[in-house]
Every structure is written in structure tokens, then in C-alpha cells.
Amino acid sequence: RSHSRPQVPVEVQCQEAQLVVTVHRDLFGNGRLVSAAELSLGPAACKHSRLDASQNTVTFSVGLHECGSTVQVTPDSLIYRTLLSYAPSPGSNPAIVRSSAAVIPIECHYPRRDNVSSGSIRPTWSPFNSVLASEERLQFSLRLMNEDWSSERALSPFHLGDVLNIQAEVGSHSHVPLRLFVDSCVATLGPGAASEPHYNIIDFNGCLVDGRSDATSSAFVTPRLRQDMLRFQIDAFRFAGDPRHLIYITCHLKVTPAEQSPDALNKACSFSK
């Protein structure tokens, strides 16, 4: 009797929050079906979650951080790595071996960045290597808050001497906890960061440069209440010699995995007096 070789002995699905690995029991295409008990996933040797007798497949469904998987953060991607292990059980005669053990490396790549417009900032997280693609959108917000930060401030004018409470947030059900940063903020008299004149409030990848002057109390609010939210305060100002009283503030928000330590490009830096 001839045996047809499976086209794909191991199928991998990199989903939003979990990894799904489907193994055909004719793993080596030789007609010998491996046992589900001989297969495990990751250094923690997680067992299968489903066995399909009609299709002769064994399926593992695990969270991306489970079973001892590792994650590597690169400038462009999150890379999750794990191993599918096949350990053949000894036969009735321990003096002979009829099959060899096997280890199959598995990776899932998730892009960290995507192109966004100057309107709403909504980077997309979508699997790079995936059989069943899924995607998630990160919802950024930047709001003026009232004095005790309990709600958004009503549309009313500021006076010189007032303090602007600004709250940045990102909404997400991402597979990885996120830390939010405000990379830059610029004030202008017209819409868009390129408008002239302009005044940099936050610059140099997260430094609140408006707080350098001894005449201001501008700073980030610490400690953070949540890693996916960042608050900062700036003293009210106007552009000298210009009669217009409407000021636009344009900010660039970004996120990193919360487990990644802040660094020169991802920080929330206030100036100490």
C-alpha cells in the first residue's frame, strides 16, 4: 500500500494572542503515524489541546507567552520563538530504535510599525507569518483634562498662568502589554506640525523641553497610573506679537512593549529644577 506524503506536516497560525500549531501525524511522510503523546510544544513541554482522529492531526493552542516561548524585540518586529518536539516512545524491544527524535523551530513575527496618516494615528498589528491572518488597531487619544484629571475639560479659554493638563492614551487588546510615549509635541498657530511659527513642547524623543525654563513648571506626571497612559502639564502661553489666541498642539505618540526598558529613543523625560 502506498502512502501519500502530507503537503504541510506542520501548520502554524500566528493569531492575535495565541499560537496554533497543527501537526499531521504522518509527520515524516512515511506512513508511520506518530502518537499525540510523543509531541510537545516549547521548553515547558506543553501537551496538545485537540486530537482530530478523522484528519489524523494533533493541535496545540497556547498563548504567545506560554510554554517557555521567548520574545525578541527588533526595531521593526516582535519575534516569538518556540520549539515543537517529537520524542518517540521506546518500542517493545529497547535494544533497537525505529525512529529518531526531532525538533522543529517555530517563529511568529509581528510588525511593530505601519504607515499612518497625519489624521488619526492607528498603526496596525498584523501577523507577518500566518496561515490565518488577524489584525489589531491601536487607538491613540490626546485630550485636555480638567484640574483633577477626572474628565475631559470643557471648551473654555485658558489664561496666562493656567496649567494645561494633557492626557495621552492608547486603547488596545494587544497580545503584549504596551507602554505609551509622547515622542514629540509642537505648538503652532495653524493646523499641522509644519506650520510657522512653531514652538517645541516635547522634543528629542520624549523630553519635555518646555520645562527647561525656570519660569515654567511643565513636566510629566509621575508615577504613571498605567503603562498605556501618560500625563503631562504645561504652563499656558501665547505666541509673542501675534493677535491670534487659538493654538494647535500636534503630538506624535508611540508605544513599545511594556517589558522593554525605556531608552534614548523611548522615554518620558522631565527637567529637574
Backbone as CSV, one residue per row, in Angstrom:
resi,resn,N_x,N_y,N_z,CA_x,CA_y,CA_z,C_x,C_y,C_z
1,ARG,0.860,-1.195,0.000,0.000,0.000,0.000,0.889,1.235,0.000
2,SER,0.589,2.181,-0.866,1.378,3.421,-0.909,0.762,4.459,0.021
3,HIS,1.610,5.313,0.493,1.165,6.347,1.422,1.478,7.707,0.825
4,SER,0.497,8.602,0.823,0.715,9.944,0.286,1.349,10.825,1.353
5,ARG,2.322,11.570,0.966,3.018,12.458,1.900,2.167,13.711,2.145
6,PRO,1.983,14.109,3.418,1.229,15.333,3.678,1.932,16.532,3.053
7,GLN,1.159,17.427,2.454,1.762,18.599,1.836,2.450,19.482,2.879
8,VAL,1.798,19.686,4.008,2.367,20.510,5.073,2.288,19.704,6.369
9,PRO,3.382,19.082,6.800,3.324,18.257,8.007,3.062,19.068,9.265
10,VAL,3.493,20.346,9.284,3.263,21.217,10.444,2.731,22.549,9.933
11,GLU,1.540,22.939,10.414,0.956,24.226,10.049,0.964,25.140,11.264
12,VAL,1.332,26.401,11.037,1.442,27.373,12.129,0.512,28.547,11.849
13,GLN,-0.278,28.910,12.855,-1.127,30.101,12.769,-0.684,31.067,13.863
14,CYS,-0.234,32.248,13.461,0.169,33.294,14.403,-1.030,34.219,14.602
15,GLN,-1.802,33.970,15.623,-3.020,34.746,15.842,-2.737,35.921,16.767
16,GLU,-3.778,36.692,17.032,-3.618,37.932,17.790,-2.975,37.707,19.153
17,ALA,-3.415,36.696,19.877,-2.914,36.487,21.234,-2.401,35.079,21.471
18,GLN,-2.479,34.221,20.467,-2.032,32.856,20.694,-1.409,32.259,19.444
19,LEU,-0.729,31.165,19.677,-0.073,30.407,18.626,-0.804,29.077,18.475
20,VAL,-1.181,28.733,17.250,-1.879,27.473,16.974,-0.993,26.655,16.030
21,VAL,-0.585,25.483,16.504,0.272,24.596,15.717,-0.498,23.305,15.455
22,THR,-0.683,22.967,14.182,-1.372,21.735,13.789,-0.350,20.789,13.163
23,VAL,-0.245,19.580,13.737,0.746,18.604,13.297,0.024,17.421,12.663
24,HIS,0.368,17.081,11.437,-0.143,15.859,10.816,0.619,14.669,11.396
25,ARG,-0.112,13.662,11.812,0.539,12.545,12.493,1.469,11.758,11.573
26,ASP,1.256,11.837,10.275,2.241,11.274,9.340,3.338,12.320,9.169
27,LEU,4.053,12.573,10.257,4.969,13.702,10.342,6.094,13.609,9.320
28,PHE,6.572,12.419,9.068,7.725,12.250,8.182,7.329,11.767,6.783
29,GLY,6.012,11.634,6.522,5.558,11.217,5.215,5.905,9.782,4.861
30,ASN,6.100,8.946,5.888,6.463,7.542,5.625,5.346,6.571,5.981
31,GLY,4.172,7.120,6.296,3.050,6.259,6.634,2.980,5.870,8.097
32,ARG,4.029,6.138,8.858,4.004,5.810,10.292,3.433,7.004,11.048
33,LEU,2.295,6.769,11.693,1.630,7.858,12.422,2.250,8.007,13.802
34,VAL,2.693,9.216,14.103,3.250,9.461,15.438,2.097,9.588,16.426
35,SER,2.388,9.325,17.667,1.382,9.430,18.724,1.334,10.857,19.244
36,ALA,0.137,11.307,19.627,0.000,12.653,20.196,0.831,12.801,21.457
37,ALA,0.968,11.709,22.217,1.746,11.768,23.455,3.234,11.959,23.187
38,GLU,3.665,11.705,21.957,5.076,11.856,21.618,5.422,13.276,21.172
39,LEU,4.421,14.138,21.099,4.612,15.515,20.653,4.436,16.474,21.824
40,SER,5.241,17.521,21.869,5.104,18.557,22.900,5.569,19.884,22.315
41,LEU,5.163,20.970,22.968,5.472,22.307,22.462,6.206,23.100,23.528
42,GLY,7.337,23.670,23.128,8.087,24.583,23.978,8.927,23.901,25.036
43,PRO,9.825,24.676,25.670,10.649,24.135,26.746,9.832,23.588,27.915
44,ALA,8.598,24.116,28.083,7.739,23.625,29.160,7.026,22.337,28.789
45,ALA,7.248,21.840,27.576,6.674,20.575,27.106,5.153,20.552,27.253
46,CYS,4.508,21.590,26.731,3.050,21.638,26.789,2.451,20.540,25.890
47,LYS,1.368,19.950,26.379,0.700,18.886,25.631,-0.356,19.470,24.699
48,HIS,-0.822,18.631,23.795,-1.770,19.088,22.775,-3.113,19.447,23.408
49,SER,-3.861,20.266,22.689,-5.181,20.674,23.154,-6.303,19.995,22.380
50,ARG,-5.984,19.423,21.217,-7.035,18.785,20.426,-6.430,17.686,19.552
51,LEU,-7.177,16.592,19.419,-6.776,15.473,18.556,-7.923,15.186,17.601
52,ASP,-7.649,15.256,16.309,-8.662,15.012,15.287,-8.375,13.655,14.649
53,ALA,-9.158,12.647,15.046,-8.914,11.291,14.562,-9.227,11.159,13.078
54,SER,-10.227,11.914,12.592,-10.603,11.784,11.181,-9.539,12.374,10.253
55,GLN,-8.888,13.434,10.692,-7.854,14.079,9.876,-6.451,13.635,10.262
56,ASN,-6.357,12.845,11.338,-5.039,12.427,11.845,-4.137,13.633,12.138
57,THR,-4.711,14.620,12.841,-3.932,15.798,13.207,-3.946,16.001,14.718
58,VAL,-2.898,16.633,15.204,-2.752,16.995,16.615,-2.560,18.506,16.661
59,THR,-3.351,19.199,17.485,-3.314,20.663,17.512,-2.909,21.168,18.888
60,PHE,-1.988,22.142,18.898,-1.582,22.861,20.110,-2.089,24.293,19.992
61,SER,-2.796,24.766,21.019,-3.251,26.161,21.066,-2.756,26.752,22.378
62,VAL,-1.793,27.663,22.299,-1.177,28.226,23.501,-1.033,29.731,23.345
63,GLY,-0.997,30.430,24.480,-0.724,31.858,24.453,0.690,32.130,23.984
64,LEU,0.903,33.303,23.410,2.215,33.613,22.848,3.318,33.586,23.894
65,HIS,2.971,33.868,25.154,3.981,33.889,26.211,4.049,32.566,26.976
66,GLU,3.260,31.589,26.585,3.189,30.340,27.344,4.193,29.315,26.834
67,CYS,4.358,28.265,27.632,5.152,27.082,27.276,6.639,27.393,27.113
68,GLY,7.082,28.493,27.713,8.509,28.802,27.673,8.966,29.477,26.409
69,SER,8.043,30.037,25.639,8.454,30.729,24.416,9.261,31.969,24.761
70,THR,10.086,32.409,23.828,10.886,33.610,24.022,10.425,34.671,23.037
71,VAL,10.674,35.932,23.397,10.314,37.038,22.501,11.539,37.901,22.280
72,GLN,11.780,38.262,21.036,12.857,39.173,20.672,12.241,40.431,20.099
73,VAL,12.714,41.591,20.587,12.214,42.868,20.104,13.263,43.471,19.186
74,THR,12.910,43.674,17.932,13.787,44.328,16.974,13.185,45.685,16.630
75,PRO,13.930,46.548,15.929,13.345,47.850,15.583,12.041,47.748,14.813
76,ASP,11.817,46.655,14.086,10.636,46.554,13.236,9.636,45.492,13.656
77,SER,10.047,44.517,14.483,9.179,43.358,14.740,9.276,42.885,16.175
78,LEU,8.214,42.166,16.578,8.261,41.287,17.751,8.339,39.865,17.215
79,ILE,9.328,39.112,17.648,9.523,37.761,17.146,9.380,36.787,18.312
80,TYR,8.340,35.954,18.256,8.116,34.922,19.269,8.684,33.606,18.731
81,ARG,9.454,32.916,19.578,10.085,31.673,19.163,9.760,30.559,20.145
82,THR,9.522,29.365,19.603,9.316,28.179,20.417,9.737,26.963,19.594
83,LEU,9.587,25.771,20.175,10.024,24.540,19.515,8.937,23.488,19.605
84,LEU,8.696,22.797,18.505,7.853,21.616,18.503,8.771,20.397,18.609
85,SER,8.550,19.580,19.603,9.439,18.431,19.849,8.703,17.124,19.620
86,TYR,9.403,16.203,18.965,8.919,14.838,18.783,9.894,13.894,19.469
87,ALA,9.415,13.195,20.473,10.240,12.252,21.228,9.589,10.876,21.135
88,PRO,10.063,10.004,20.247,9.421,8.693,20.061,9.514,7.839,21.324
89,SER,8.403,7.178,21.613,8.403,6.291,22.782,9.170,5.019,22.447
90,PRO,9.839,4.416,23.438,10.583,3.184,23.176,9.644,2.046,22.783
91,GLY,10.092,1.245,21.843,9.276,0.107,21.411,9.321,-1.023,22.426
92,SER,8.740,-2.136,22.034,8.702,-3.287,22.941,10.097,-3.866,23.192
93,ASN,10.983,-3.653,22.235,12.359,-4.124,22.401,13.261,-2.908,22.533
94,PRO,13.725,-2.594,23.749,14.513,-1.377,23.953,15.887,-1.439,23.308
95,ALA,16.270,-2.551,22.775,17.602,-2.674,22.182,17.670,-2.071,20.790
96,ILE,16.524,-1.814,20.183,16.530,-1.248,18.829,15.683,0.009,18.783
97,VAL,15.997,0.881,17.833,15.285,2.148,17.649,14.800,2.219,16.213
98,ARG,13.530,2.576,16.016,12.981,2.626,14.666,12.700,4.047,14.178
99,SER,12.843,5.019,15.029,12.636,6.404,14.597,13.502,7.329,15.430
100,SER,13.795,8.485,14.881,14.648,9.467,15.544,13.815,10.610,16.109
101,ALA,14.309,11.194,17.186,13.664,12.388,17.744,13.826,13.548,16.772
102,ALA,12.951,14.513,16.880,13.011,15.683,16.001,12.604,16.931,16.772
103,VAL,13.221,18.049,16.424,12.876,19.351,16.998,12.651,20.320,15.842
104,ILE,11.477,20.948,15.811,11.117,21.859,14.713,10.974,23.271,15.287
105,PRO,11.832,24.208,14.884,11.701,25.588,15.380,10.496,26.288,14.775
106,ILE,9.821,27.080,15.584,8.617,27.807,15.153,8.783,29.267,15.530
107,GLU,8.447,30.152,14.593,8.527,31.586,14.841,7.238,32.274,14.407
108,CYS,6.880,33.320,15.140,5.808,34.223,14.734,6.372,35.642,14.747
109,HIS,6.181,36.369,13.647,6.675,37.733,13.505,5.488,38.688,13.496
110,TYR,5.571,39.737,14.330,4.533,40.762,14.365,5.192,42.123,14.139
111,PRO,4.821,42.840,13.073,5.402,44.170,12.838,5.054,45.124,13.972
112,ARG,6.008,45.981,14.317,5.771,46.992,15.356,5.243,48.293,14.783
113,ARG,5.452,48.512,13.478,5.134,49.818,12.921,4.379,49.657,11.620
114,ASP,3.688,50.756,11.252,3.000,50.792,9.972,2.875,52.248,9.570
115,ASN,2.593,52.486,8.321,2.417,53.859,7.861,1.111,54.416,8.395
116,VAL,1.143,55.667,8.838,-0.077,56.315,9.317,-0.192,57.673,8.647
117,SER,-1.413,58.180,8.594,-1.641,59.489,8.013,-1.479,60.548,9.088
118,SER,-1.600,61.817,8.696,-1.496,62.899,9.665,-2.787,63.071,10.456
119,GLY,-3.796,62.270,10.111,-5.044,62.328,10.870,-4.959,61.421,12.088
120,SER,-5.961,60.591,12.297,-5.945,59.703,13.452,-4.790,58.718,13.317
121,ILE,-4.111,58.481,14.430,-2.918,57.640,14.412,-3.339,56.234,14.776
122,ARG,-3.319,55.329,13.818,-3.814,53.982,14.060,-2.879,52.954,13.411
123,PRO,-1.721,52.709,14.041,-0.873,51.647,13.491,-1.595,50.308,13.540
124,THR,-1.226,49.428,12.650,-1.858,48.119,12.560,-0.891,47.035,12.998
125,TRP,-1.340,46.161,13.867,-0.577,44.967,14.222,-1.184,43.815,13.444
126,SER,-0.415,43.224,12.545,-0.928,42.089,11.803,0.156,41.033,11.692
127,PRO,-0.209,39.767,11.736,0.813,38.710,11.674,1.592,38.765,10.372
128,PHE,2.879,38.532,10.473,3.750,38.541,9.295,3.787,37.151,8.673
129,ASN,4.015,36.136,9.486,3.977,34.750,9.018,2.742,34.109,9.629
130,SER,1.713,33.929,8.868,0.480,33.425,9.437,-0.358,32.750,8.371
131,VAL,-0.974,31.643,8.773,-1.914,30.977,7.878,-3.270,31.660,7.962
132,LEU,-3.671,31.973,9.189,-4.937,32.669,9.406,-4.608,34.055,9.943
133,ALA,-4.639,35.048,9.088,-4.202,36.378,9.482,-5.272,37.055,10.331
134,SER,-4.806,37.824,11.291,-5.707,38.661,12.078,-4.986,39.979,12.296
135,GLU,-5.706,41.014,12.624,-5.058,42.295,12.829,-5.729,43.018,13.968
136,GLU,-4.958,43.962,14.532,-5.498,44.772,15.607,-5.113,46.219,15.372
137,ARG,-5.999,47.125,15.722,-5.706,48.538,15.564,-5.534,49.164,16.951
138,LEU,-4.503,49.988,17.059,-4.240,50.700,18.299,-4.916,52.068,18.213
139,GLN,-5.729,52.394,19.195,-6.473,53.650,19.185,-5.790,54.648,20.114
140,PHE,-5.098,55.626,19.514,-4.432,56.657,20.294,-5.390,57.818,20.556
141,SER,-5.233,58.466,21.723,-6.019,59.661,22.018,-5.138,60.658,22.762
142,LEU,-5.454,61.942,22.575,-4.756,63.038,23.244,-5.825,64.032,23.652
143,ARG,-5.967,64.242,24.977,-7.094,65.036,25.453,-6.638,66.072,26.484
144,LEU,-7.314,67.241,26.464,-7.168,68.226,27.528,-8.090,67.841,28.671
145,MET,-7.546,67.735,29.887,-8.318,67.267,31.040,-8.561,68.408,32.027
146,ASN,-9.570,68.204,32.890,-9.859,69.215,33.908,-8.808,69.162,35.028
147,GLU,-8.988,69.970,36.064,-7.938,70.144,37.064,-7.597,68.862,37.807
148,ASP,-8.597,68.010,38.089,-8.313,66.783,38.846,-8.215,65.549,37.947
149,TRP,-8.136,65.751,36.641,-7.954,64.684,35.663,-9.141,63.719,35.589
150,SER,-10.281,64.082,36.164,-11.407,63.155,36.228,-12.193,63.092,34.924
151,SER,-12.123,64.126,34.115,-12.867,64.137,32.849,-12.208,65.114,31.888
152,GLU,-12.673,65.064,30.646,-12.133,65.967,29.645,-12.597,67.391,29.940
153,ARG,-11.713,68.344,29.729,-12.023,69.745,30.014,-13.041,70.282,29.012
154,ALA,-13.987,71.059,29.535,-14.956,71.710,28.655,-14.241,72.742,27.779
155,LEU,-14.839,73.043,26.640,-14.240,74.003,25.720,-14.352,75.407,26.305
156,SER,-13.305,75.827,27.011,-13.272,77.163,27.605,-11.856,77.695,27.471
157,PRO,-11.705,79.016,27.411,-10.358,79.567,27.161,-9.420,79.402,28.354
158,PHE,-8.128,79.368,28.050,-7.090,79.395,29.074,-6.588,80.826,29.223
159,HIS,-6.061,81.114,30.401,-5.432,82.406,30.657,-3.978,82.167,31.009
160,LEU,-3.135,83.136,30.695,-1.739,83.015,31.068,-1.643,82.806,32.578
161,GLY,-0.866,81.847,32.990,-0.802,81.456,34.401,-1.528,80.155,34.671
162,ASP,-2.456,79.764,33.756,-3.142,78.473,33.896,-2.198,77.333,33.507
163,VAL,-2.588,76.135,33.901,-1.826,74.929,33.572,-2.690,74.036,32.687
164,LEU,-2.122,73.562,31.589,-2.823,72.633,30.704,-2.516,71.208,31.144
165,ASN,-3.557,70.451,31.465,-3.417,69.028,31.777,-3.697,68.231,30.505
166,ILE,-2.700,67.539,30.015,-2.841,66.785,28.767,-2.627,65.301,29.044
167,GLN,-3.557,64.494,28.573,-3.514,63.051,28.814,-3.459,62.309,27.488
168,ALA,-2.429,61.485,27.335,-2.273,60.639,26.152,-2.564,59.204,26.545
169,GLU,-3.303,58.491,25.685,-3.655,57.097,25.972,-3.600,56.277,24.694
170,VAL,-3.482,54.974,24.864,-3.627,54.046,23.744,-4.576,52.945,24.180
171,GLY,-5.576,52.683,23.356,-6.534,51.623,23.634,-6.180,50.398,22.818
172,SER,-6.087,49.239,23.474,-5.641,48.048,22.765,-6.013,46.806,23.546
173,HIS,-6.259,45.715,22.810,-6.359,44.388,23.413,-5.200,43.557,22.891
174,SER,-4.043,44.202,22.786,-2.899,43.576,22.138,-2.434,42.345,22.894
175,HIS,-1.764,41.455,22.156,-1.233,40.241,22.759,-0.068,40.554,23.684
176,VAL,0.447,41.793,23.658,1.572,42.153,24.515,1.226,43.465,25.225
177,PRO,1.480,43.571,26.550,1.225,44.843,27.250,2.077,45.959,26.654
178,LEU,1.495,47.161,26.598,2.134,48.273,25.907,2.478,49.407,26.861
179,ARG,3.588,50.106,26.563,3.937,51.336,27.273,3.895,52.485,26.268
180,LEU,3.187,53.551,26.648,2.976,54.686,25.747,4.021,55.765,25.993
181,PHE,4.494,56.379,24.909,5.389,57.526,24.993,4.872,58.639,24.090
182,VAL,5.201,59.872,24.466,4.952,61.028,23.604,6.299,61.421,23.029
183,ASP,6.496,61.131,21.767,7.798,61.325,21.134,8.093,62.797,20.918
184,SER,7.053,63.556,20.519,7.241,64.983,20.279,5.901,65.683,20.334
185,CYS,5.925,66.970,20.653,4.739,67.830,20.585,5.199,69.211,20.122
186,VAL,4.463,69.790,19.206,4.798,71.121,18.712,3.539,71.980,18.718
187,ALA,3.697,73.223,19.151,2.590,74.184,19.159,2.733,75.102,17.952
188,THR,1.605,75.341,17.284,1.591,76.215,16.108,0.325,77.063,16.123
189,LEU,0.301,78.077,15.271,-0.889,78.914,15.126,-1.806,78.405,14.031
190,GLY,-1.349,77.410,13.273,-2.168,76.792,12.250,-2.110,75.285,12.387
191,PRO,-3.030,74.571,11.748,-3.028,73.109,11.876,-1.793,72.502,11.226
192,GLY,-1.281,71.445,11.838,-0.132,70.738,11.287,1.167,71.174,11.926
193,ALA,2.051,70.203,12.155,3.303,70.483,12.850,4.253,71.336,12.022
194,ALA,4.046,71.411,10.706,4.957,72.167,9.838,4.595,73.645,9.746
195,SER,3.502,74.034,10.380,3.064,75.432,10.303,4.066,76.342,11.027
196,GLU,4.173,77.571,10.554,5.048,78.571,11.179,4.217,79.742,11.679
197,PRO,4.562,80.348,12.811,5.658,79.971,13.707,5.321,78.699,14.483
198,HIS,6.346,78.090,15.089,6.103,76.899,15.894,6.963,76.950,17.156
199,TYR,6.532,76.183,18.151,7.265,76.108,19.419,7.261,74.655,19.876
200,ASN,8.445,74.095,20.080,8.560,72.697,20.504,8.285,72.569,21.993
201,ILE,7.284,71.756,22.328,6.957,71.473,23.736,7.678,70.212,24.197
202,ILE,7.602,69.160,23.395,8.325,67.911,23.657,9.182,67.630,22.428
203,ASP,10.436,67.257,22.661,11.365,67.037,21.551,12.389,65.988,21.976
204,PHE,13.272,65.651,21.053,14.373,64.718,21.343,13.864,63.379,21.877
205,ASN,12.822,62.843,21.214,12.277,61.521,21.576,11.821,61.450,23.023
206,GLY,11.003,62.435,23.441,10.339,62.310,24.742,10.808,63.243,25.826
207,CYS,11.572,64.285,25.510,12.000,65.249,26.530,11.046,66.448,26.512
208,LEU,10.512,66.777,27.687,9.577,67.895,27.785,10.401,69.178,27.892
209,VAL,10.835,69.671,26.732,11.785,70.783,26.693,11.158,72.087,27.186
210,ASP,9.827,72.173,27.202,9.172,73.377,27.728,9.474,73.559,29.204
211,GLY,9.906,72.495,29.882,10.198,72.587,31.311,11.609,73.030,31.629
212,ARG,12.436,73.347,30.614,13.815,73.761,30.885,13.890,75.133,31.534
213,SER,12.917,75.993,31.213,12.945,77.350,31.752,12.571,77.351,33.233
214,ASP,13.268,78.180,33.996,12.937,78.313,35.424,11.559,78.922,35.627
215,ALA,11.019,79.572,34.579,9.729,80.252,34.701,8.550,79.301,34.521
216,THR,8.790,78.025,34.217,7.692,77.091,33.990,7.781,75.906,34.947
217,SER,6.624,75.291,35.148,6.561,74.065,35.957,6.235,72.859,35.088
218,SER,6.357,72.992,33.771,5.943,71.944,32.845,6.723,70.656,33.095
219,ALA,5.995,69.521,33.160,6.641,68.236,33.444,5.656,67.105,33.202
220,PHE,6.198,65.895,33.047,5.369,64.703,33.029,4.890,64.407,34.451
221,VAL,3.696,63.842,34.570,3.137,63.489,35.866,3.621,62.085,36.231
222,THR,4.255,61.980,37.380,4.770,60.684,37.839,4.253,60.393,39.240
223,PRO,4.100,59.097,39.596,4.291,57.948,38.713,3.096,57.776,37.764
224,ARG,3.291,56.963,36.739,2.185,56.655,35.825,1.112,55.860,36.571
225,LEU,-0.152,56.119,36.226,-1.231,55.272,36.731,-1.270,53.949,35.977
226,ARG,-1.014,54.010,34.667,-0.968,52.816,33.821,0.134,53.006,32.790
227,GLN,0.694,51.896,32.339,1.757,51.992,31.357,1.245,52.476,29.996
228,ASP,-0.049,52.244,29.712,-0.586,52.660,28.409,-1.198,54.064,28.457
229,MET,-0.876,54.834,29.515,-1.353,56.209,29.633,-0.208,57.078,30.138
230,LEU,-0.153,58.311,29.636,0.897,59.242,30.058,0.281,60.628,30.176
231,ARG,0.536,61.276,31.323,0.009,62.618,31.562,1.154,63.611,31.653
232,PHE,0.919,64.834,31.162,1.901,65.889,31.356,1.191,67.226,31.473
233,GLN,1.878,68.177,32.122,1.323,69.501,32.355,2.238,70.542,31.731
234,ILE,1.640,71.523,31.069,2.418,72.635,30.522,1.747,73.942,30.914
235,ASP,2.555,74.933,31.194,2.031,76.245,31.535,1.491,76.921,30.280
236,ALA,0.353,77.579,30.419,-0.276,78.249,29.276,0.655,79.334,28.725
237,PHE,0.617,79.518,27.410,1.471,80.520,26.760,0.759,81.009,25.506
238,ARG,1.299,82.041,24.919,0.830,82.512,23.619,2.053,82.906,22.803
239,PHE,1.863,83.060,21.511,2.952,83.480,20.643,3.086,85.002,20.707
240,ALA,4.291,85.465,20.962,4.531,86.906,21.118,4.281,87.634,19.801
241,GLY,3.643,88.793,19.926,3.449,89.642,18.764,2.416,89.155,17.781
242,ASP,1.611,88.171,18.160,0.577,87.679,17.253,-0.775,87.777,17.951
243,PRO,-1.768,88.399,17.301,-3.051,88.618,17.973,-3.904,87.365,18.096
244,ARG,-3.564,86.295,17.365,-4.421,85.099,17.397,-4.296,84.376,18.740
245,HIS,-5.412,83.848,19.214,-5.424,83.196,20.519,-5.689,81.699,20.421
246,LEU,-5.837,81.189,19.211,-6.058,79.750,19.027,-4.727,79.087,18.709
247,ILE,-4.337,78.117,19.534,-3.062,77.421,19.356,-3.338,75.944,19.099
248,TYR,-2.676,75.410,18.091,-2.766,73.982,17.785,-1.573,73.261,18.410
249,ILE,-1.837,72.128,19.033,-0.765,71.290,19.576,-0.828,69.936,18.875
250,THR,0.235,69.595,18.168,0.312,68.346,17.421,1.374,67.457,18.059
251,CYS,0.986,66.238,18.427,1.902,65.335,19.114,2.046,64.021,18.356
252,HIS,3.208,63.423,18.469,3.491,62.101,17.898,3.549,61.104,19.050
253,LEU,2.594,60.183,19.079,2.531,59.167,20.135,3.048,57.844,19.595
254,LYS,3.663,57.061,20.455,4.143,55.745,20.040,4.129,54.804,21.231
255,VAL,4.217,53.502,20.949,4.216,52.501,22.006,5.393,51.556,21.823
256,THR,5.779,50.954,22.954,6.734,49.851,22.955,6.136,48.749,23.821
257,PRO,6.644,47.527,23.747,6.222,46.511,24.713,6.556,46.980,26.128
258,ALA,5.631,46.785,27.066,5.833,47.276,28.427,7.057,46.661,29.077
259,GLU,7.421,45.440,28.661,8.583,44.786,29.260,9.899,45.369,28.761
260,GLN,9.847,46.169,27.696,11.073,46.789,27.171,11.415,48.007,28.006
261,SER,12.647,48.081,28.493,13.068,49.208,29.321,13.138,50.477,28.486
262,PRO,12.785,51.628,29.095,12.948,52.896,28.380,14.401,53.090,27.956
263,ASP,14.597,53.777,26.843,15.943,54.022,26.339,15.976,55.401,25.695
264,ALA,17.057,55.701,24.989,17.242,57.043,24.435,16.163,57.428,23.444
265,LEU,15.569,56.443,22.755,14.544,56.729,21.757,13.132,56.573,22.304
266,ASN,12.980,56.000,23.485,11.654,55.746,24.078,11.708,56.146,25.542
267,LYS,11.300,57.389,25.826,11.425,57.888,27.196,10.391,58.971,27.467
268,ALA,10.203,59.283,28.745,9.368,60.406,29.188,10.220,61.206,30.167
269,CYS,10.850,62.264,29.656,11.916,62.964,30.374,11.454,64.355,30.752
270,SER,11.467,64.634,32.061,11.206,65.983,32.552,12.517,66.599,33.058
271,PHE,12.583,67.919,33.080,13.790,68.603,33.532,13.651,68.969,35.015
272,SER,14.632,68.554,35.787,14.605,68.820,37.224,15.111,70.219,37.497
273,LYS,14.383,70.937,38.335,14.821,72.268,38.733,15.842,72.219,39.875
